[in-house]
């Protein structure tokens, strides 16, 4: 019996060290890139002479409420109309919506699938197009490009970049969950895009507001069959080929943020499931790429799959810090892992988020939205037990017309 108790004690102590090490390394990772994000500098001047032909793809699955407005806005770019074409990929749109789209100077590609995915829509559209383009731009059906967006992409292309990720920011801040979603995206922009670019690593892709050398994009997309997270598949393939992804902080696309708790759960369930899938798929290859080819970018993408989602990272670190502090300082119960180690962990993480938090969201409304963090954390935790089947079918998050 004593042997069993001793074994359980050793196992529990080992688990303690594994957990604190995992969360501490995760906190240090985001802290390093949070600092680096402040060293990011835009490298473009919008003085390009050569104009590139661009295909602006807007996949629209049951997006009747927003797609016409988005298509109309996409036509208002301060970029020569003869050098870009707006292509709406119409999947399950109503007849009235199609009629309105057909009256606009945009190309409408109708698609129909038994199981719809963004990768299927993009591949089908490119297979049907007969015109030649230099670059492909991918938007979501709710995205609004700033007037200079394509011009800024053009400048980056002329500097030799083959893949560019624009700055996607919130279109709406009308609910607490929308504010939290906006803050989360800006923190991720700072860490995974600005911070990485500042240190010479590839930016992360977001799934929209991104642009690719057309032939390269078409070739890679033809191999992607992902139900969800096709952007992550793209990231890994580009990293494998050692193709750099540049980030443009000043090239802005407005994106609708989720407004309800139910939408938050649906969206995050898809994201977390995707993260586990690509971690399993590329974990071993990540180590091989690092040691055999010194491919730091590929290995870094694998590291990002290992990191817990930021809400879970913050929530679990806070809870562990609180529990260990009460146990050690209030009741005098010591363990192998000191409360001070968890306090250090939480301090590093808090500083990382403070350094990454956008100044534009230092508002009373944003302060009030913090009250929704416990709910978001609880929902994210419960999702860990509901991931089965999350990536076997497309989980659609509906959009609505909202004020900017």
Tab-separated table of C-alpha atoms in Angstrom:
chain	number	residue	atom	x	y	z
A	1	UNK	CA	0.000	0.000	0.000
A	2	UNK	CA	2.840	2.367	0.888
A	3	UNK	CA	4.442	1.626	-2.464
A	4	UNK	CA	1.234	2.590	-4.280
A	5	UNK	CA	0.920	5.802	-2.271
A	6	UNK	CA	4.548	6.681	-2.992
A	7	UNK	CA	4.031	5.986	-6.703
A	8	UNK	CA	0.924	8.191	-6.799
A	9	UNK	CA	2.806	10.958	-4.981
A	10	UNK	CA	5.653	10.833	-7.488
A	11	UNK	CA	3.174	10.749	-10.401
A	12	UNK	CA	1.272	13.762	-9.024
A	13	UNK	CA	4.486	15.721	-8.486
A	14	UNK	CA	5.551	14.870	-12.030
A	15	UNK	CA	2.206	16.076	-13.363
A	16	UNK	CA	2.629	19.331	-11.418
A	17	UNK	CA	6.002	19.965	-13.041
A	18	UNK	CA	4.688	19.093	-16.504
A	19	UNK	CA	1.776	21.524	-16.140
A	20	UNK	CA	3.772	24.426	-14.741
A	21	UNK	CA	6.491	23.900	-17.375
A	22	UNK	CA	3.948	23.785	-20.208
A	23	UNK	CA	2.167	26.956	-19.148
A	24	UNK	CA	5.402	28.774	-18.279
A	25	UNK	CA	6.964	28.010	-21.673
A	26	UNK	CA	3.726	29.076	-23.378
A	27	UNK	CA	3.751	32.360	-21.439
A	28	UNK	CA	7.406	33.000	-22.266
A	29	UNK	CA	6.698	32.336	-25.961
A	30	UNK	CA	3.936	34.944	-26.181
A	31	UNK	CA	5.950	37.358	-23.988
A	32	UNK	CA	8.972	37.271	-26.310
A	33	UNK	CA	6.867	38.002	-29.389
A	34	UNK	CA	4.806	40.599	-27.506
A	35	UNK	CA	8.014	42.552	-26.899
A	36	UNK	CA	9.188	41.994	-30.475
A	37	UNK	CA	5.888	43.339	-31.801
A	38	UNK	CA	6.885	46.830	-30.633
A	39	UNK	CA	9.942	46.671	-32.908
A	40	UNK	CA	7.801	46.036	-35.999
A	41	UNK	CA	8.260	48.570	-38.793
A	42	UNK	CA	6.260	48.886	-42.002
A	43	UNK	CA	8.582	48.428	-44.956
A	44	UNK	CA	6.498	49.859	-47.782
A	45	UNK	CA	5.907	53.336	-49.173
A	46	UNK	CA	3.099	52.942	-51.754
A	47	UNK	CA	5.259	54.352	-54.534
A	48	UNK	CA	4.956	51.326	-56.822
A	49	UNK	CA	4.975	51.864	-60.556
A	50	UNK	CA	4.255	48.375	-61.891
A	51	UNK	CA	0.639	47.305	-61.456
A	52	UNK	CA	-0.234	43.662	-60.822
A	53	UNK	CA	-3.450	41.985	-61.909
A	54	UNK	CA	-5.394	40.647	-58.927
A	55	UNK	CA	-8.321	38.287	-58.485
A	56	UNK	CA	-10.250	39.185	-55.323
A	57	UNK	CA	-12.038	36.039	-54.164
A	58	UNK	CA	-15.028	36.330	-51.826
A	59	UNK	CA	-16.447	32.893	-50.898
A	60	UNK	CA	-20.041	33.378	-49.732
A	61	UNK	CA	-21.875	30.462	-48.127
A	62	UNK	CA	-25.454	31.481	-47.240
A	63	UNK	CA	-24.265	35.077	-46.753
A	64	UNK	CA	-27.282	36.791	-48.347
A	65	UNK	CA	-27.455	39.506	-45.687
A	66	UNK	CA	-23.974	40.918	-46.307
A	67	UNK	CA	-22.512	39.765	-49.614
A	68	UNK	CA	-24.049	42.418	-51.904
A	69	UNK	CA	-22.805	45.273	-49.734
A	70	UNK	CA	-19.374	43.663	-49.479
A	71	UNK	CA	-19.165	43.185	-53.255
A	72	UNK	CA	-20.185	46.801	-53.865
A	73	UNK	CA	-17.564	48.021	-51.405
A	74	UNK	CA	-14.880	45.855	-53.017
A	75	UNK	CA	-15.444	47.773	-56.260
A	76	UNK	CA	-14.477	51.074	-54.593
A	77	UNK	CA	-10.747	50.417	-54.392
A	78	UNK	CA	-8.345	53.226	-55.233
A	79	UNK	CA	-6.704	50.938	-57.726
A	80	UNK	CA	-7.216	50.811	-61.515
A	81	UNK	CA	-10.381	48.737	-62.159
A	82	UNK	CA	-8.759	47.028	-65.143
A	83	UNK	CA	-6.154	45.513	-62.814
A	84	UNK	CA	-8.465	43.714	-60.409
A	85	UNK	CA	-11.592	41.619	-60.622
A	86	UNK	CA	-13.994	40.855	-57.785
A	87	UNK	CA	-15.067	37.208	-57.866
A	88	UNK	CA	-17.980	36.207	-55.638
A	89	UNK	CA	-18.150	32.448	-55.085
A	90	UNK	CA	-21.869	31.943	-54.554
A	91	UNK	CA	-22.615	28.863	-52.478
A	92	UNK	CA	-26.281	28.375	-51.502
A	93	UNK	CA	-27.215	32.020	-52.063
A	94	UNK	CA	-30.841	32.995	-52.674
A	95	UNK	CA	-32.056	33.770	-56.184
A	96	UNK	CA	-32.759	37.407	-55.259
A	97	UNK	CA	-29.182	37.791	-53.990
A	98	UNK	CA	-27.779	36.321	-57.199
A	99	UNK	CA	-29.904	38.709	-59.267
A	100	UNK	CA	-28.532	41.695	-57.339
A	101	UNK	CA	-24.957	40.446	-57.703
A	102	UNK	CA	-25.371	39.909	-61.441
A	103	UNK	CA	-26.221	43.590	-61.838
A	104	UNK	CA	-22.809	44.544	-60.444
A	105	UNK	CA	-19.523	44.532	-62.405
A	106	UNK	CA	-18.343	41.452	-60.517
A	107	UNK	CA	-17.891	37.866	-61.624
A	108	UNK	CA	-20.261	35.432	-59.918
A	109	UNK	CA	-19.181	31.796	-59.782
A	110	UNK	CA	-21.998	29.552	-58.605
A	111	UNK	CA	-20.971	26.402	-56.749
A	112	UNK	CA	-22.906	23.610	-55.094
A	113	UNK	CA	-21.522	20.913	-52.821
A	114	UNK	CA	-22.997	18.185	-50.706
A	115	UNK	CA	-20.623	19.346	-47.965
A	116	UNK	CA	-19.426	22.909	-48.438
A	117	UNK	CA	-15.942	24.081	-47.479
A	118	UNK	CA	-13.978	27.203	-48.240
A	119	UNK	CA	-11.188	25.218	-49.887
A	120	UNK	CA	-13.672	23.501	-52.250
A	121	UNK	CA	-15.197	26.861	-53.170
A	122	UNK	CA	-11.832	28.453	-53.956
A	123	UNK	CA	-10.577	25.468	-55.952
A	124	UNK	CA	-13.769	25.243	-58.000
A	125	UNK	CA	-13.693	28.964	-58.773
A	126	UNK	CA	-10.063	28.899	-59.915
A	127	UNK	CA	-10.752	25.871	-62.112
A	128	UNK	CA	-13.532	27.797	-63.877
A	129	UNK	CA	-11.631	31.030	-64.452
A	130	UNK	CA	-10.057	31.561	-67.861
A	131	UNK	CA	-8.350	34.915	-67.289
A	132	UNK	CA	-4.766	35.145	-66.053
A	133	UNK	CA	-3.895	36.967	-62.822
A	134	UNK	CA	-0.694	37.797	-61.010
A	135	UNK	CA	-2.066	37.538	-57.476
A	136	UNK	CA	-5.038	36.090	-55.620
A	137	UNK	CA	-6.633	37.998	-52.743
A	138	UNK	CA	-8.890	36.095	-50.334
A	139	UNK	CA	-11.615	37.773	-48.279
A	140	UNK	CA	-14.449	36.560	-46.070
A	141	UNK	CA	-18.020	37.343	-47.096
A	142	UNK	CA	-18.283	40.073	-44.431
A	143	UNK	CA	-14.905	41.756	-45.091
A	144	UNK	CA	-14.618	45.411	-46.053
A	145	UNK	CA	-11.315	46.476	-47.606
A	146	UNK	CA	-9.992	49.952	-46.904
A	147	UNK	CA	-9.775	51.966	-50.187
A	148	UNK	CA	-5.974	51.626	-50.425
A	149	UNK	CA	-5.808	47.922	-49.557
A	150	UNK	CA	-5.003	46.587	-53.038
A	151	UNK	CA	-2.555	49.419	-53.717
A	152	UNK	CA	-0.643	48.507	-50.558
A	153	UNK	CA	-0.611	44.847	-51.553
A	154	UNK	CA	0.669	45.850	-54.986
A	155	UNK	CA	3.559	47.699	-53.365
A	156	UNK	CA	4.477	44.627	-51.316
A	157	UNK	CA	4.358	42.436	-54.416
A	158	UNK	CA	6.707	44.821	-56.191
A	159	UNK	CA	9.133	44.414	-53.299
A	160	UNK	CA	9.289	40.724	-54.138
A	161	UNK	CA	6.950	39.184	-51.555
A	162	UNK	CA	4.941	36.216	-52.793
A	163	UNK	CA	2.538	35.958	-49.851
A	164	UNK	CA	1.127	38.843	-47.807
A	165	UNK	CA	-1.195	38.925	-44.798
A	166	UNK	CA	-3.115	42.160	-44.268
A	167	UNK	CA	-4.278	43.634	-40.985
A	168	UNK	CA	-7.741	42.329	-40.199
A	169	UNK	CA	-9.463	44.411	-37.552
A	170	UNK	CA	-12.922	44.715	-36.027
A	171	UNK	CA	-15.794	46.148	-38.036
A	172	UNK	CA	-18.116	46.161	-35.018
A	173	UNK	CA	-17.788	46.586	-31.248
A	174	UNK	CA	-21.483	46.414	-30.447
A	175	UNK	CA	-21.507	43.631	-27.822
A	176	UNK	CA	-19.219	42.434	-25.037
A	177	UNK	CA	-18.328	39.298	-26.985
A	178	UNK	CA	-17.578	41.394	-30.088
A	179	UNK	CA	-15.152	43.502	-28.027
A	180	UNK	CA	-13.486	40.396	-26.593
A	181	UNK	CA	-13.207	38.919	-30.079
A	182	UNK	CA	-11.721	42.174	-31.383
A	183	UNK	CA	-9.213	42.325	-28.520
A	184	UNK	CA	-8.246	38.686	-29.086
A	185	UNK	CA	-7.600	39.287	-32.778
A	186	UNK	CA	-5.504	42.402	-32.129
A	187	UNK	CA	-3.444	40.558	-29.501
A	188	UNK	CA	-2.867	37.779	-32.022
A	189	UNK	CA	-1.991	40.355	-34.689
A	190	UNK	CA	0.620	41.812	-32.371
A	191	UNK	CA	2.153	38.482	-31.312
A	192	UNK	CA	1.794	36.217	-34.347
A	193	UNK	CA	2.113	38.812	-37.071
A	194	UNK	CA	3.919	41.968	-35.922
A	195	UNK	CA	6.140	40.134	-33.439
A	196	UNK	CA	7.045	37.375	-35.852
A	197	UNK	CA	7.724	39.789	-38.715
A	198	UNK	CA	9.942	41.916	-36.465
A	199	UNK	CA	12.109	38.858	-35.720
A	200	UNK	CA	12.291	37.822	-39.367
A	201	UNK	CA	9.814	34.949	-39.114
A	202	UNK	CA	6.736	34.398	-41.257
A	203	UNK	CA	3.492	36.048	-40.221
A	204	UNK	CA	0.566	33.825	-39.352
A	205	UNK	CA	-2.310	33.620	-41.838
A	206	UNK	CA	-5.878	34.368	-40.686
A	207	UNK	CA	-8.010	32.905	-43.461
A	208	UNK	CA	-8.891	36.244	-45.064
A	209	UNK	CA	-7.339	39.639	-45.893
A	210	UNK	CA	-4.469	37.652	-47.385
A	211	UNK	CA	-2.881	37.586	-50.829
A	212	UNK	CA	-0.750	35.104	-52.763
A	213	UNK	CA	1.147	34.811	-55.983
A	214	UNK	CA	-1.674	33.405	-58.113
A	215	UNK	CA	-0.020	30.324	-59.629
A	216	UNK	CA	1.501	29.394	-56.273
A	217	UNK	CA	-1.860	29.718	-54.535
A	218	UNK	CA	-3.676	27.687	-57.163
A	219	UNK	CA	-1.077	24.928	-57.030
A	220	UNK	CA	-1.096	24.608	-53.231
A	221	UNK	CA	-4.876	24.939	-52.899
A	222	UNK	CA	-5.382	22.069	-55.339
A	223	UNK	CA	-3.777	19.774	-52.744
A	224	UNK	CA	-5.810	21.063	-49.793
A	225	UNK	CA	-8.985	19.215	-48.860
A	226	UNK	CA	-9.352	20.679	-45.363
A	227	UNK	CA	-12.875	21.050	-43.986
A	228	UNK	CA	-11.766	23.770	-41.601
A	229	UNK	CA	-8.504	25.640	-41.094
A	230	UNK	CA	-7.367	25.662	-44.710
A	231	UNK	CA	-5.238	28.709	-43.837
A	232	UNK	CA	-3.194	26.588	-41.403
A	233	UNK	CA	-2.637	23.980	-44.104
A	234	UNK	CA	-1.423	26.819	-46.333
A	235	UNK	CA	0.926	28.063	-43.600
A	236	UNK	CA	2.576	24.682	-43.202
A	237	UNK	CA	2.938	24.138	-46.949
A	238	UNK	CA	4.477	27.595	-47.421
A	239	UNK	CA	6.804	27.043	-44.458
A	240	UNK	CA	7.837	23.676	-45.910
A	241	UNK	CA	8.762	25.443	-49.157
A	242	UNK	CA	10.498	28.180	-47.119
A	243	UNK	CA	8.294	30.890	-48.623
A	244	UNK	CA	8.057	33.928	-46.352
A	245	UNK	CA	4.686	35.403	-45.350
A	246	UNK	CA	4.923	39.182	-44.986
A	247	UNK	CA	2.595	41.166	-42.721
A	248	UNK	CA	1.188	44.606	-43.576
A	249	UNK	CA	-0.086	46.378	-40.478
A	250	UNK	CA	-1.331	49.376	-42.457
A	251	UNK	CA	-3.238	47.350	-45.079
A	252	UNK	CA	-6.574	47.120	-43.291
A	253	UNK	CA	-9.613	44.913	-43.827
A	254	UNK	CA	-12.611	45.279	-41.523
A	255	UNK	CA	-14.018	41.994	-40.260
A	256	UNK	CA	-17.260	41.345	-38.395
A	257	UNK	CA	-16.666	40.103	-34.857
A	258	UNK	CA	-18.911	37.488	-33.276
A	259	UNK	CA	-21.745	39.058	-31.300
A	260	UNK	CA	-23.263	36.173	-29.324
A	261	UNK	CA	-21.964	33.577	-26.896
A	262	UNK	CA	-23.346	30.766	-29.072
A	263	UNK	CA	-21.378	32.042	-32.094
A	264	UNK	CA	-18.262	32.274	-29.914
A	265	UNK	CA	-18.611	28.600	-28.966
A	266	UNK	CA	-19.204	27.443	-32.556
A	267	UNK	CA	-16.271	29.422	-33.915
A	268	UNK	CA	-13.805	28.420	-31.189
A	269	UNK	CA	-14.836	24.767	-31.365
A	270	UNK	CA	-13.824	24.736	-35.014
A	271	UNK	CA	-10.538	26.525	-34.255
A	272	UNK	CA	-9.508	24.270	-31.357
A	273	UNK	CA	-10.359	21.113	-33.320
A	274	UNK	CA	-8.250	22.386	-36.223
A	275	UNK	CA	-5.341	23.087	-33.891
A	276	UNK	CA	-5.324	19.511	-32.563
A	277	UNK	CA	-5.568	18.085	-36.078
A	278	UNK	CA	-2.541	19.979	-37.384
A	279	UNK	CA	-0.541	19.350	-34.227
A	280	UNK	CA	-0.960	15.592	-34.701
A	281	UNK	CA	-0.288	15.862	-38.424
A	282	UNK	CA	2.884	17.951	-38.311
A	283	UNK	CA	4.448	17.406	-34.860
A	284	UNK	CA	7.075	14.872	-35.943
A	285	UNK	CA	7.724	16.639	-39.242
A	286	UNK	CA	8.331	19.892	-37.344
A	287	UNK	CA	11.314	18.374	-35.521
A	288	UNK	CA	12.655	16.883	-38.753
A	289	UNK	CA	12.401	20.238	-40.536
A	290	UNK	CA	14.262	21.913	-37.678
A	291	UNK	CA	17.138	19.462	-37.344
A	292	UNK	CA	17.553	18.344	-40.943
A	293	UNK	CA	16.853	21.585	-42.802
A	294	UNK	CA	17.131	24.257	-40.071
A	295	UNK	CA	13.615	25.278	-41.070
A	296	UNK	CA	12.777	27.467	-38.067
A	297	UNK	CA	9.557	28.774	-39.643
A	298	UNK	CA	8.067	25.306	-39.966
A	299	UNK	CA	9.049	24.377	-36.419
A	300	UNK	CA	7.594	27.658	-35.154
A	301	UNK	CA	4.242	26.838	-36.794
A	302	UNK	CA	4.226	23.528	-34.901
A	303	UNK	CA	5.022	25.385	-31.658
A	304	UNK	CA	1.963	27.563	-32.266
A	305	UNK	CA	-0.191	24.433	-32.483
A	306	UNK	CA	1.190	23.319	-29.093
A	307	UNK	CA	0.256	26.602	-27.402
A	308	UNK	CA	-3.139	26.620	-25.656
A	309	UNK	CA	-5.675	29.156	-26.976
A	310	UNK	CA	-5.067	32.503	-25.285
A	311	UNK	CA	-8.315	32.425	-23.248
A	312	UNK	CA	-7.414	28.991	-21.867
A	313	UNK	CA	-3.811	30.021	-21.253
A	314	UNK	CA	-4.914	33.047	-19.247
A	315	UNK	CA	-7.719	31.234	-17.420
A	316	UNK	CA	-5.777	28.131	-16.370
A	317	UNK	CA	-2.710	30.159	-15.360
A	318	UNK	CA	-4.853	32.471	-13.216
A	319	UNK	CA	-6.670	29.549	-11.550
A	320	UNK	CA	-3.447	27.653	-10.842
A	321	UNK	CA	-1.810	30.784	-9.439
A	322	UNK	CA	-4.819	31.413	-7.208
A	323	UNK	CA	-5.038	27.791	-5.965
A	324	UNK	CA	-1.314	27.443	-5.251
A	325	UNK	CA	-1.159	30.850	-3.551
A	326	UNK	CA	-4.080	30.055	-1.233
A	327	UNK	CA	-2.693	26.590	-0.490
A	328	UNK	CA	0.809	27.840	0.297
A	329	UNK	CA	0.277	31.283	1.841
A	330	UNK	CA	-3.086	30.842	3.571
A	331	UNK	CA	-2.873	27.206	4.698
A	332	UNK	CA	0.872	26.605	4.719
A	333	UNK	CA	0.702	23.545	2.434
A	334	UNK	CA	3.879	23.357	0.370
A	335	UNK	CA	4.399	21.198	-2.702
A	336	UNK	CA	7.190	20.483	-5.168
A	337	UNK	CA	5.983	23.371	-7.335
A	338	UNK	CA	6.130	26.645	-5.433
A	339	UNK	CA	3.313	29.172	-5.661
A	340	UNK	CA	5.972	31.708	-6.615
A	341	UNK	CA	6.615	29.828	-9.855
A	342	UNK	CA	2.947	30.155	-10.799
A	343	UNK	CA	2.986	33.824	-9.741
A	344	UNK	CA	5.987	34.365	-12.026
A	345	UNK	CA	4.121	32.547	-14.787
A	346	UNK	CA	1.033	34.724	-14.426
A	347	UNK	CA	3.145	37.895	-14.228
A	348	UNK	CA	4.906	37.083	-17.510
A	349	UNK	CA	1.607	36.296	-19.194
A	350	UNK	CA	-0.098	39.424	-17.866
A	351	UNK	CA	2.768	41.584	-19.161
A	352	UNK	CA	2.613	39.852	-22.549
A	353	UNK	CA	-1.089	40.615	-22.929
A	354	UNK	CA	-0.648	44.160	-21.597
A	355	UNK	CA	2.086	44.785	-24.190
A	356	UNK	CA	-0.109	43.342	-26.946
A	357	UNK	CA	-3.420	44.960	-26.028
A	358	UNK	CA	-4.392	47.648	-28.584
A	359	UNK	CA	-4.639	51.235	-27.341
A	360	UNK	CA	-7.803	51.704	-29.397
A	361	UNK	CA	-9.621	49.331	-27.032
A	362	UNK	CA	-8.758	51.139	-23.831
A	363	UNK	CA	-12.384	52.149	-23.347
A	364	UNK	CA	-15.106	51.833	-20.705
A	365	UNK	CA	-16.951	49.347	-22.917
A	366	UNK	CA	-13.832	47.198	-23.194
A	367	UNK	CA	-13.391	47.310	-19.426
A	368	UNK	CA	-16.968	46.124	-18.948
A	369	UNK	CA	-16.465	43.314	-21.460
A	370	UNK	CA	-13.767	41.811	-19.206
A	371	UNK	CA	-16.680	40.575	-17.105
A	372	UNK	CA	-17.403	38.110	-19.930
A	373	UNK	CA	-13.944	36.511	-19.676
A	374	UNK	CA	-15.005	33.883	-17.084
A	375	UNK	CA	-17.891	32.880	-19.371
A	376	UNK	CA	-15.551	32.690	-22.365
A	377	UNK	CA	-13.065	30.613	-20.359
A	378	UNK	CA	-15.768	28.202	-19.186
A	379	UNK	CA	-17.081	27.803	-22.727
A	380	UNK	CA	-13.583	27.169	-24.082
A	381	UNK	CA	-12.911	24.587	-21.356
A	382	UNK	CA	-16.145	22.727	-22.104
A	383	UNK	CA	-15.313	22.749	-25.806
A	384	UNK	CA	-12.274	20.577	-25.088
A	385	UNK	CA	-14.726	17.754	-24.416
A	386	UNK	CA	-16.832	18.442	-27.517
A	387	UNK	CA	-14.244	18.389	-30.292
A	388	UNK	CA	-15.263	15.078	-31.827
A	389	UNK	CA	-16.691	15.648	-35.285
A	390	UNK	CA	-15.938	19.385	-35.197
A	391	UNK	CA	-13.761	19.145	-38.287
A	392	UNK	CA	-15.790	16.606	-40.264
A	393	UNK	CA	-18.251	19.197	-41.498
A	394	UNK	CA	-18.168	22.920	-42.176
A	395	UNK	CA	-19.346	24.906	-39.139
A	396	UNK	CA	-20.805	28.104	-40.512
A	397	UNK	CA	-20.849	31.284	-38.445
A	398	UNK	CA	-23.547	33.533	-39.878
A	399	UNK	CA	-22.856	37.232	-40.413
A	400	UNK	CA	-25.199	40.176	-40.331
A	401	UNK	CA	-25.123	43.748	-41.476
A	402	UNK	CA	-23.692	45.851	-38.638
A	403	UNK	CA	-22.570	49.417	-38.305
A	404	UNK	CA	-18.841	49.999	-38.420
